[in-house]
């Protein structure tokens, strides 16, 4: 696991150009959503739909070049970027299907968490709209917390833990979804079941270890960003660090999946 992480770091450093499409898409999509925020309900629906298509196009090209650098380590970084449009043309529709499935499955997991929470934890006792209004500033948020009773605070913490657990389960279940789509089957439904088969096989504990390593790095980076990111210079540094982490995480997962579930004994395993 650690050796594969070191190998993935070297691969990420060699193909650091992978961060360029990620940064550009993040910038362009942020501007697009910013300018699309104000409008009628119909225009917002259209804007969300177009963003969904934009995200599908980006992921199809980006995951394709991540796969390329893992499979062919001799490829020139400049040639790798040139393959981005090929990935869009080949995997656009499969990635749209992937996004649709992720949306549905995530909704099911969070709805299940909601019903479990309502049965075991119960309602906190304040209106969600008021909570959203208080989170606009740190002071109003502190005032809201101070106004809660001990029982409400316990319930709020329990809800946070439950939703955090639901989010973690979602990420874990989806961990091998895109590698299975790009390495084994372009069918987004078949590839999802392949990813589950590979995730919950005899290497389950090893797979959980992979998720834990990525998760711990993410938590450490998030804490450091929150503590030190208030300074403009440090904010810029941690922004770059977060982009680097996203590239590394993708390369690490694809590299792990390729070595454990695709390249078996020197042969390519494409079993469904």
PDB file of C-alpha atoms in Angstrom:
ATOM      1  CA  UNK A   1       0.000   0.000   0.000  1.00  0.00           C
ATOM      2  CA  UNK A   2       2.694   2.491   1.038  1.00  0.00           C
ATOM      3  CA  UNK A   3       4.953   1.492  -1.850  1.00  0.00           C
ATOM      4  CA  UNK A   4       2.052   1.994  -4.243  1.00  0.00           C
ATOM      5  CA  UNK A   5       1.421   5.396  -2.669  1.00  0.00           C
ATOM      6  CA  UNK A   6       5.062   6.359  -3.218  1.00  0.00           C
ATOM      7  CA  UNK A   7       4.814   5.138  -6.814  1.00  0.00           C
ATOM      8  CA  UNK A   8       1.639   7.183  -7.304  1.00  0.00           C
ATOM      9  CA  UNK A   9       3.359  10.294  -5.916  1.00  0.00           C
ATOM     10  CA  UNK A  10       6.172   9.833  -8.462  1.00  0.00           C
ATOM     11  CA  UNK A  11       3.625   9.317 -11.215  1.00  0.00           C
ATOM     12  CA  UNK A  12       1.704  12.429 -10.142  1.00  0.00           C
ATOM     13  CA  UNK A  13       4.894  14.509 -10.090  1.00  0.00           C
ATOM     14  CA  UNK A  14       5.848  13.239 -13.535  1.00  0.00           C
ATOM     15  CA  UNK A  15       2.405  14.018 -14.937  1.00  0.00           C
ATOM     16  CA  UNK A  16       1.661  17.105 -12.855  1.00  0.00           C
ATOM     17  CA  UNK A  17       0.102  18.460 -16.044  1.00  0.00           C
ATOM     18  CA  UNK A  18      -2.977  16.461 -14.965  1.00  0.00           C
ATOM     19  CA  UNK A  19      -3.722  19.341 -12.629  1.00  0.00           C
ATOM     20  CA  UNK A  20      -4.129  21.825 -15.489  1.00  0.00           C
ATOM     21  CA  UNK A  21      -7.544  20.609 -16.754  1.00  0.00           C
ATOM     22  CA  UNK A  22      -8.718  20.271 -13.145  1.00  0.00           C
ATOM     23  CA  UNK A  23      -7.792  23.861 -12.273  1.00  0.00           C
ATOM     24  CA  UNK A  24      -9.251  25.255 -15.507  1.00  0.00           C
ATOM     25  CA  UNK A  25     -12.503  23.372 -15.065  1.00  0.00           C
ATOM     26  CA  UNK A  26     -12.776  24.472 -11.438  1.00  0.00           C
ATOM     27  CA  UNK A  27     -12.268  28.104 -12.449  1.00  0.00           C
ATOM     28  CA  UNK A  28     -14.629  28.047 -15.435  1.00  0.00           C
ATOM     29  CA  UNK A  29     -17.355  26.090 -13.648  1.00  0.00           C
ATOM     30  CA  UNK A  30     -17.190  28.453 -10.638  1.00  0.00           C
ATOM     31  CA  UNK A  31     -17.610  31.460 -12.911  1.00  0.00           C
ATOM     32  CA  UNK A  32     -20.423  29.743 -14.789  1.00  0.00           C
ATOM     33  CA  UNK A  33     -22.322  28.918 -11.597  1.00  0.00           C
ATOM     34  CA  UNK A  34     -21.708  32.410 -10.229  1.00  0.00           C
ATOM     35  CA  UNK A  35     -23.209  34.124 -13.268  1.00  0.00           C
ATOM     36  CA  UNK A  36     -26.032  31.564 -13.480  1.00  0.00           C
ATOM     37  CA  UNK A  37     -27.085  31.926  -9.839  1.00  0.00           C
ATOM     38  CA  UNK A  38     -29.509  34.788 -10.447  1.00  0.00           C
ATOM     39  CA  UNK A  39     -32.440  34.025 -12.692  1.00  0.00           C
ATOM     40  CA  UNK A  40     -35.815  32.361 -12.988  1.00  0.00           C
ATOM     41  CA  UNK A  41     -36.467  28.793 -11.916  1.00  0.00           C
ATOM     42  CA  UNK A  42     -36.439  27.645 -15.542  1.00  0.00           C
ATOM     43  CA  UNK A  43     -33.086  29.314 -16.242  1.00  0.00           C
ATOM     44  CA  UNK A  44     -31.636  27.731 -13.088  1.00  0.00           C
ATOM     45  CA  UNK A  45     -32.827  24.288 -14.175  1.00  0.00           C
ATOM     46  CA  UNK A  46     -31.248  24.810 -17.601  1.00  0.00           C
ATOM     47  CA  UNK A  47     -28.024  26.063 -15.974  1.00  0.00           C
ATOM     48  CA  UNK A  48     -27.844  23.006 -13.706  1.00  0.00           C
ATOM     49  CA  UNK A  49     -28.500  20.689 -16.655  1.00  0.00           C
ATOM     50  CA  UNK A  50     -25.743  22.358 -18.713  1.00  0.00           C
ATOM     51  CA  UNK A  51     -23.356  22.130 -15.750  1.00  0.00           C
ATOM     52  CA  UNK A  52     -24.171  18.418 -15.510  1.00  0.00           C
ATOM     53  CA  UNK A  53     -23.150  18.029 -19.166  1.00  0.00           C
ATOM     54  CA  UNK A  54     -20.005  20.130 -18.608  1.00  0.00           C
ATOM     55  CA  UNK A  55     -19.037  17.936 -15.661  1.00  0.00           C
ATOM     56  CA  UNK A  56     -19.605  14.804 -17.731  1.00  0.00           C
ATOM     57  CA  UNK A  57     -17.391  16.147 -20.517  1.00  0.00           C
ATOM     58  CA  UNK A  58     -14.634  17.088 -18.084  1.00  0.00           C
ATOM     59  CA  UNK A  59     -14.649  13.779 -16.204  1.00  0.00           C
ATOM     60  CA  UNK A  60     -14.664  11.750 -19.422  1.00  0.00           C
ATOM     61  CA  UNK A  61     -11.537  13.520 -20.660  1.00  0.00           C
ATOM     62  CA  UNK A  62      -9.755  13.805 -17.307  1.00  0.00           C
ATOM     63  CA  UNK A  63     -10.262  10.232 -16.122  1.00  0.00           C
ATOM     64  CA  UNK A  64      -9.192   9.070 -19.579  1.00  0.00           C
ATOM     65  CA  UNK A  65      -5.792  10.767 -19.323  1.00  0.00           C
ATOM     66  CA  UNK A  66      -5.411   9.550 -15.724  1.00  0.00           C
ATOM     67  CA  UNK A  67      -5.956   6.038 -17.042  1.00  0.00           C
ATOM     68  CA  UNK A  68      -3.473   6.702 -19.865  1.00  0.00           C
ATOM     69  CA  UNK A  69      -0.652   7.765 -17.533  1.00  0.00           C
ATOM     70  CA  UNK A  70      -1.223   4.709 -15.318  1.00  0.00           C
ATOM     71  CA  UNK A  71      -1.264   2.284 -18.263  1.00  0.00           C
ATOM     72  CA  UNK A  72       1.512   3.870 -20.306  1.00  0.00           C
ATOM     73  CA  UNK A  73       4.179   5.439 -18.108  1.00  0.00           C
ATOM     74  CA  UNK A  74       6.355   6.328 -21.072  1.00  0.00           C
ATOM     75  CA  UNK A  75       3.822   8.682 -22.615  1.00  0.00           C
ATOM     76  CA  UNK A  76       4.968  12.275 -22.979  1.00  0.00           C
ATOM     77  CA  UNK A  77       3.072  14.728 -20.688  1.00  0.00           C
ATOM     78  CA  UNK A  78       2.295  16.963 -23.681  1.00  0.00           C
ATOM     79  CA  UNK A  79       0.865  14.020 -25.610  1.00  0.00           C
ATOM     80  CA  UNK A  80      -1.185  13.106 -22.548  1.00  0.00           C
ATOM     81  CA  UNK A  81      -3.031  16.431 -22.616  1.00  0.00           C
ATOM     82  CA  UNK A  82      -3.656  16.003 -26.351  1.00  0.00           C
ATOM     83  CA  UNK A  83      -5.568  12.791 -25.543  1.00  0.00           C
ATOM     84  CA  UNK A  84      -8.106  14.712 -23.441  1.00  0.00           C
ATOM     85  CA  UNK A  85     -10.534  15.283 -26.386  1.00  0.00           C
ATOM     86  CA  UNK A  86     -10.282  11.595 -27.310  1.00  0.00           C
ATOM     87  CA  UNK A  87     -11.506  10.724 -23.829  1.00  0.00           C
ATOM     88  CA  UNK A  88     -14.423  13.134 -24.164  1.00  0.00           C
ATOM     89  CA  UNK A  89     -15.448  11.602 -27.482  1.00  0.00           C
ATOM     90  CA  UNK A  90     -15.156   8.030 -26.234  1.00  0.00           C
ATOM     91  CA  UNK A  91     -16.468   8.281 -22.667  1.00  0.00           C
ATOM     92  CA  UNK A  92     -18.857  11.253 -22.604  1.00  0.00           C
ATOM     93  CA  UNK A  93     -22.076   9.204 -22.570  1.00  0.00           C
ATOM     94  CA  UNK A  94     -20.705   6.572 -20.142  1.00  0.00           C
ATOM     95  CA  UNK A  95     -19.681   9.384 -17.758  1.00  0.00           C
ATOM     96  CA  UNK A  96     -23.126  10.965 -18.010  1.00  0.00           C
ATOM     97  CA  UNK A  97     -24.525   7.587 -17.001  1.00  0.00           C
ATOM     98  CA  UNK A  98     -21.989   7.375 -14.185  1.00  0.00           C
ATOM     99  CA  UNK A  99     -23.005  10.795 -12.844  1.00  0.00           C
ATOM    100  CA  UNK A 100     -26.675   9.852 -13.030  1.00  0.00           C
ATOM    101  CA  UNK A 101     -26.056   6.621 -11.105  1.00  0.00           C
ATOM    102  CA  UNK A 102     -23.907   8.408  -8.519  1.00  0.00           C
ATOM    103  CA  UNK A 103     -26.702  10.935  -7.989  1.00  0.00           C
ATOM    104  CA  UNK A 104     -29.320   8.213  -7.543  1.00  0.00           C
ATOM    105  CA  UNK A 105     -27.200   6.004  -5.260  1.00  0.00           C
ATOM    106  CA  UNK A 106     -26.036   8.958  -3.151  1.00  0.00           C
ATOM    107  CA  UNK A 107     -29.642  10.096  -2.742  1.00  0.00           C
ATOM    108  CA  UNK A 108     -30.657   6.604  -1.595  1.00  0.00           C
ATOM    109  CA  UNK A 109     -27.835   6.462   0.974  1.00  0.00           C
ATOM    110  CA  UNK A 110     -28.610   9.918   2.382  1.00  0.00           C
ATOM    111  CA  UNK A 111     -32.366   9.252   2.445  1.00  0.00           C
ATOM    112  CA  UNK A 112     -31.672   6.040   4.362  1.00  0.00           C
ATOM    113  CA  UNK A 113     -29.464   8.017   6.760  1.00  0.00           C
ATOM    114  CA  UNK A 114     -32.251  10.597   7.179  1.00  0.00           C
ATOM    115  CA  UNK A 115     -34.877   7.993   8.072  1.00  0.00           C
ATOM    116  CA  UNK A 116     -32.452   6.227  10.420  1.00  0.00           C
ATOM    117  CA  UNK A 117     -31.669   9.564  12.065  1.00  0.00           C
ATOM    118  CA  UNK A 118     -35.325  10.471  12.504  1.00  0.00           C
ATOM    119  CA  UNK A 119     -35.981   7.070  14.092  1.00  0.00           C
ATOM    120  CA  UNK A 120     -32.926   6.948  16.363  1.00  0.00           C
ATOM    121  CA  UNK A 121     -31.961  10.599  16.972  1.00  0.00           C
ATOM    122  CA  UNK A 122     -35.128  12.562  16.336  1.00  0.00           C
ATOM    123  CA  UNK A 123     -35.798  16.128  15.270  1.00  0.00           C
ATOM    124  CA  UNK A 124     -33.382  18.741  16.645  1.00  0.00           C
ATOM    125  CA  UNK A 125     -36.147  21.232  17.181  1.00  0.00           C
ATOM    126  CA  UNK A 126     -35.366  24.245  15.026  1.00  0.00           C
ATOM    127  CA  UNK A 127     -36.338  25.202  11.509  1.00  0.00           C
ATOM    128  CA  UNK A 128     -33.775  24.334   8.804  1.00  0.00           C
ATOM    129  CA  UNK A 129     -34.371  27.695   7.131  1.00  0.00           C
ATOM    130  CA  UNK A 130     -33.315  29.514  10.296  1.00  0.00           C
ATOM    131  CA  UNK A 131     -30.237  27.321  10.487  1.00  0.00           C
ATOM    132  CA  UNK A 132     -29.267  28.235   6.910  1.00  0.00           C
ATOM    133  CA  UNK A 133     -29.668  31.925   7.739  1.00  0.00           C
ATOM    134  CA  UNK A 134     -27.407  31.667  10.800  1.00  0.00           C
ATOM    135  CA  UNK A 135     -24.603  30.010   8.845  1.00  0.00           C
ATOM    136  CA  UNK A 136     -24.124  33.154   6.752  1.00  0.00           C
ATOM    137  CA  UNK A 137     -21.801  34.571   9.427  1.00  0.00           C
ATOM    138  CA  UNK A 138     -19.691  33.150  12.244  1.00  0.00           C
ATOM    139  CA  UNK A 139     -21.298  35.380  14.867  1.00  0.00           C
ATOM    140  CA  UNK A 140     -24.879  34.409  14.032  1.00  0.00           C
ATOM    141  CA  UNK A 141     -23.846  30.766  13.951  1.00  0.00           C
ATOM    142  CA  UNK A 142     -22.332  31.066  17.459  1.00  0.00           C
ATOM    143  CA  UNK A 143     -25.498  32.761  18.705  1.00  0.00           C
ATOM    144  CA  UNK A 144     -27.591  29.944  17.275  1.00  0.00           C
ATOM    145  CA  UNK A 145     -25.423  27.301  18.997  1.00  0.00           C
ATOM    146  CA  UNK A 146     -25.536  29.129  22.333  1.00  0.00           C
ATOM    147  CA  UNK A 147     -29.346  29.233  22.162  1.00  0.00           C
ATOM    148  CA  UNK A 148     -29.623  25.441  21.875  1.00  0.00           C
ATOM    149  CA  UNK A 149     -30.230  23.229  24.880  1.00  0.00           C
ATOM    150  CA  UNK A 150     -27.835  20.416  25.830  1.00  0.00           C
ATOM    151  CA  UNK A 151     -30.284  17.886  24.386  1.00  0.00           C
ATOM    152  CA  UNK A 152     -30.410  19.783  21.092  1.00  0.00           C
ATOM    153  CA  UNK A 153     -26.598  20.001  20.952  1.00  0.00           C
ATOM    154  CA  UNK A 154     -26.314  16.251  21.512  1.00  0.00           C
ATOM    155  CA  UNK A 155     -28.810  15.631  18.713  1.00  0.00           C
ATOM    156  CA  UNK A 156     -26.996  18.078  16.420  1.00  0.00           C
ATOM    157  CA  UNK A 157     -23.677  16.290  16.995  1.00  0.00           C
ATOM    158  CA  UNK A 158     -25.355  12.935  16.415  1.00  0.00           C
ATOM    159  CA  UNK A 159     -26.821  14.181  13.118  1.00  0.00           C
ATOM    160  CA  UNK A 160     -23.386  15.482  12.050  1.00  0.00           C
ATOM    161  CA  UNK A 161     -21.802  12.096  12.780  1.00  0.00           C
ATOM    162  CA  UNK A 162     -24.593  10.260  10.950  1.00  0.00           C
ATOM    163  CA  UNK A 163     -24.381  12.443   7.829  1.00  0.00           C
ATOM    164  CA  UNK A 164     -20.584  12.269   7.889  1.00  0.00           C
ATOM    165  CA  UNK A 165     -20.874   8.485   8.032  1.00  0.00           C
ATOM    166  CA  UNK A 166     -23.314   8.490   5.110  1.00  0.00           C
ATOM    167  CA  UNK A 167     -20.925  10.653   3.087  1.00  0.00           C
ATOM    168  CA  UNK A 168     -18.003   8.321   3.904  1.00  0.00           C
ATOM    169  CA  UNK A 169     -20.029   5.245   2.902  1.00  0.00           C
ATOM    170  CA  UNK A 170     -20.954   6.941  -0.380  1.00  0.00           C
ATOM    171  CA  UNK A 171     -17.322   7.743  -1.189  1.00  0.00           C
ATOM    172  CA  UNK A 172     -16.226   4.212  -0.265  1.00  0.00           C
ATOM    173  CA  UNK A 173     -18.909   2.505  -2.364  1.00  0.00           C
ATOM    174  CA  UNK A 174     -18.025   4.720  -5.362  1.00  0.00           C
ATOM    175  CA  UNK A 175     -14.245   4.398  -4.987  1.00  0.00           C
ATOM    176  CA  UNK A 176     -13.747   1.896  -7.829  1.00  0.00           C
ATOM    177  CA  UNK A 177     -16.671   3.022  -9.984  1.00  0.00           C
ATOM    178  CA  UNK A 178     -14.809   5.226 -12.477  1.00  0.00           C
ATOM    179  CA  UNK A 179     -11.749   2.912 -12.734  1.00  0.00           C
ATOM    180  CA  UNK A 180     -14.104   0.012 -13.539  1.00  0.00           C
ATOM    181  CA  UNK A 181     -15.820   2.179 -16.169  1.00  0.00           C
ATOM    182  CA  UNK A 182     -12.543   3.141 -17.855  1.00  0.00           C
ATOM    183  CA  UNK A 183     -10.667  -0.138 -17.477  1.00  0.00           C
ATOM    184  CA  UNK A 184     -13.349  -2.821 -17.842  1.00  0.00           C
ATOM    185  CA  UNK A 185     -16.765  -1.765 -19.162  1.00  0.00           C
ATOM    186  CA  UNK A 186     -18.112   1.416 -20.738  1.00  0.00           C
ATOM    187  CA  UNK A 187     -21.596   0.449 -19.627  1.00  0.00           C
ATOM    188  CA  UNK A 188     -22.173   2.581 -16.482  1.00  0.00           C
ATOM    189  CA  UNK A 189     -24.559   0.019 -14.975  1.00  0.00           C
ATOM    190  CA  UNK A 190     -22.353  -3.024 -15.563  1.00  0.00           C
ATOM    191  CA  UNK A 191     -19.228  -1.161 -14.428  1.00  0.00           C
ATOM    192  CA  UNK A 192     -20.925  -0.221 -11.154  1.00  0.00           C
ATOM    193  CA  UNK A 193     -21.585  -3.867 -10.315  1.00  0.00           C
ATOM    194  CA  UNK A 194     -18.028  -4.747 -11.376  1.00  0.00           C
ATOM    195  CA  UNK A 195     -16.723  -2.071  -9.013  1.00  0.00           C
ATOM    196  CA  UNK A 196     -18.799  -3.486  -6.139  1.00  0.00           C
ATOM    197  CA  UNK A 197     -17.578  -7.007  -6.897  1.00  0.00           C
ATOM    198  CA  UNK A 198     -13.973  -5.830  -6.835  1.00  0.00           C
ATOM    199  CA  UNK A 199     -14.490  -3.655  -3.751  1.00  0.00           C
ATOM    200  CA  UNK A 200     -16.063  -6.369  -1.586  1.00  0.00           C
ATOM    201  CA  UNK A 201     -13.918  -9.311  -2.667  1.00  0.00           C
ATOM    202  CA  UNK A 202     -11.172 -11.063  -0.701  1.00  0.00           C
ATOM    203  CA  UNK A 203      -9.058  -7.874  -0.791  1.00  0.00           C
ATOM    204  CA  UNK A 204     -11.723  -5.928   1.091  1.00  0.00           C
ATOM    205  CA  UNK A 205      -9.470  -5.034   4.038  1.00  0.00           C
ATOM    206  CA  UNK A 206      -6.756  -3.874   1.650  1.00  0.00           C
ATOM    207  CA  UNK A 207      -9.330  -1.782  -0.228  1.00  0.00           C
ATOM    208  CA  UNK A 208     -10.511  -0.291   3.070  1.00  0.00           C
ATOM    209  CA  UNK A 209      -6.877   0.542   3.840  1.00  0.00           C
ATOM    210  CA  UNK A 210      -6.603   2.426   0.535  1.00  0.00           C
ATOM    211  CA  UNK A 211      -9.716   4.430   1.397  1.00  0.00           C
ATOM    212  CA  UNK A 212      -8.407   5.105   4.908  1.00  0.00           C
ATOM    213  CA  UNK A 213      -5.075   6.440   3.634  1.00  0.00           C
ATOM    214  CA  UNK A 214      -6.790   8.848   1.231  1.00  0.00           C
ATOM    215  CA  UNK A 215      -9.315   9.808   3.907  1.00  0.00           C
ATOM    216  CA  UNK A 216      -6.640  10.576   6.528  1.00  0.00           C
ATOM    217  CA  UNK A 217      -4.646  12.706   4.067  1.00  0.00           C
ATOM    218  CA  UNK A 218      -7.851  14.586   3.196  1.00  0.00           C
ATOM    219  CA  UNK A 219      -8.687  15.229   6.873  1.00  0.00           C
ATOM    220  CA  UNK A 220      -5.160  16.465   7.646  1.00  0.00           C
ATOM    221  CA  UNK A 221      -5.176  18.762   4.627  1.00  0.00           C
ATOM    222  CA  UNK A 222      -8.652  20.079   5.504  1.00  0.00           C
ATOM    223  CA  UNK A 223      -7.623  20.833   9.105  1.00  0.00           C
ATOM    224  CA  UNK A 224      -4.440  22.608   8.002  1.00  0.00           C
ATOM    225  CA  UNK A 225      -6.398  24.610   5.428  1.00  0.00           C
ATOM    226  CA  UNK A 226      -8.928  25.679   8.065  1.00  0.00           C
ATOM    227  CA  UNK A 227      -6.243  26.629  10.594  1.00  0.00           C
ATOM    228  CA  UNK A 228      -3.693  28.291   8.316  1.00  0.00           C
ATOM    229  CA  UNK A 229      -5.691  29.269   5.228  1.00  0.00           C
ATOM    230  CA  UNK A 230      -6.826  32.677   6.501  1.00  0.00           C
ATOM    231  CA  UNK A 231      -3.621  34.304   5.281  1.00  0.00           C
ATOM    232  CA  UNK A 232      -3.743  35.180   1.566  1.00  0.00           C
ATOM    233  CA  UNK A 233      -0.399  33.555   0.775  1.00  0.00           C
ATOM    234  CA  UNK A 234      -1.191  30.417   2.776  1.00  0.00           C
ATOM    235  CA  UNK A 235      -4.652  30.288   1.233  1.00  0.00           C
ATOM    236  CA  UNK A 236      -3.041  30.198  -2.226  1.00  0.00           C
ATOM    237  CA  UNK A 237      -0.566  27.522  -1.082  1.00  0.00           C
ATOM    238  CA  UNK A 238      -3.303  25.305   0.354  1.00  0.00           C
ATOM    239  CA  UNK A 239      -5.477  25.817  -2.712  1.00  0.00           C
ATOM    240  CA  UNK A 240      -2.655  24.392  -4.829  1.00  0.00           C
ATOM    241  CA  UNK A 241      -2.139  21.643  -2.247  1.00  0.00           C
ATOM    242  CA  UNK A 242      -5.800  20.665  -2.504  1.00  0.00           C
ATOM    243  CA  UNK A 243      -5.595  20.478  -6.291  1.00  0.00           C
ATOM    244  CA  UNK A 244      -2.439  18.355  -5.967  1.00  0.00           C
ATOM    245  CA  UNK A 245      -4.249  16.068  -3.530  1.00  0.00           C
ATOM    246  CA  UNK A 246      -7.166  15.590  -5.948  1.00  0.00           C
ATOM    247  CA  UNK A 247      -4.769  14.596  -8.745  1.00  0.00           C
ATOM    248  CA  UNK A 248      -2.812  12.297  -6.419  1.00  0.00           C
ATOM    249  CA  UNK A 249      -5.991  10.655  -5.102  1.00  0.00           C
ATOM    250  CA  UNK A 250      -7.202   9.921  -8.646  1.00  0.00           C
ATOM    251  CA  UNK A 251      -3.804   8.567  -9.742  1.00  0.00           C
ATOM    252  CA  UNK A 252      -3.497   6.502  -6.543  1.00  0.00           C
ATOM    253  CA  UNK A 253      -6.926   4.872  -6.935  1.00  0.00           C
ATOM    254  CA  UNK A 254      -6.427   4.185 -10.654  1.00  0.00           C
ATOM    255  CA  UNK A 255      -2.894   2.876 -10.058  1.00  0.00           C
ATOM    256  CA  UNK A 256      -4.131   0.632  -7.246  1.00  0.00           C
ATOM    257  CA  UNK A 257      -7.065  -0.660  -9.290  1.00  0.00           C
ATOM    258  CA  UNK A 258      -4.889  -1.277 -12.342  1.00  0.00           C
ATOM    259  CA  UNK A 259      -2.302  -3.262 -10.373  1.00  0.00           C
ATOM    260  CA  UNK A 260      -4.795  -5.278  -8.331  1.00  0.00           C
ATOM    261  CA  UNK A 261      -7.792  -5.817 -10.619  1.00  0.00           C
ATOM    262  CA  UNK A 262      -6.709  -5.172 -14.213  1.00  0.00           C
ATOM    263  CA  UNK A 263      -3.083  -6.227 -14.667  1.00  0.00           C
ATOM    264  CA  UNK A 264      -3.335  -9.754 -13.266  1.00  0.00           C
ATOM    265  CA  UNK A 265      -0.208 -11.816 -13.834  1.00  0.00           C
ATOM    266  CA  UNK A 266       0.822  -9.573 -16.690  1.00  0.00           C
ATOM    267  CA  UNK A 267      -2.546 -10.040 -18.402  1.00  0.00           C
ATOM    268  CA  UNK A 268      -5.491  -7.697 -18.610  1.00  0.00           C
ATOM    269  CA  UNK A 269      -8.474  -8.914 -16.604  1.00  0.00           C
ATOM    270  CA  UNK A 270     -11.686  -7.739 -18.271  1.00  0.00           C
ATOM    271  CA  UNK A 271     -14.029 -10.211 -16.616  1.00  0.00           C
ATOM    272  CA  UNK A 272     -17.564  -9.070 -15.830  1.00  0.00           C
TER     273      UNK A 272
END
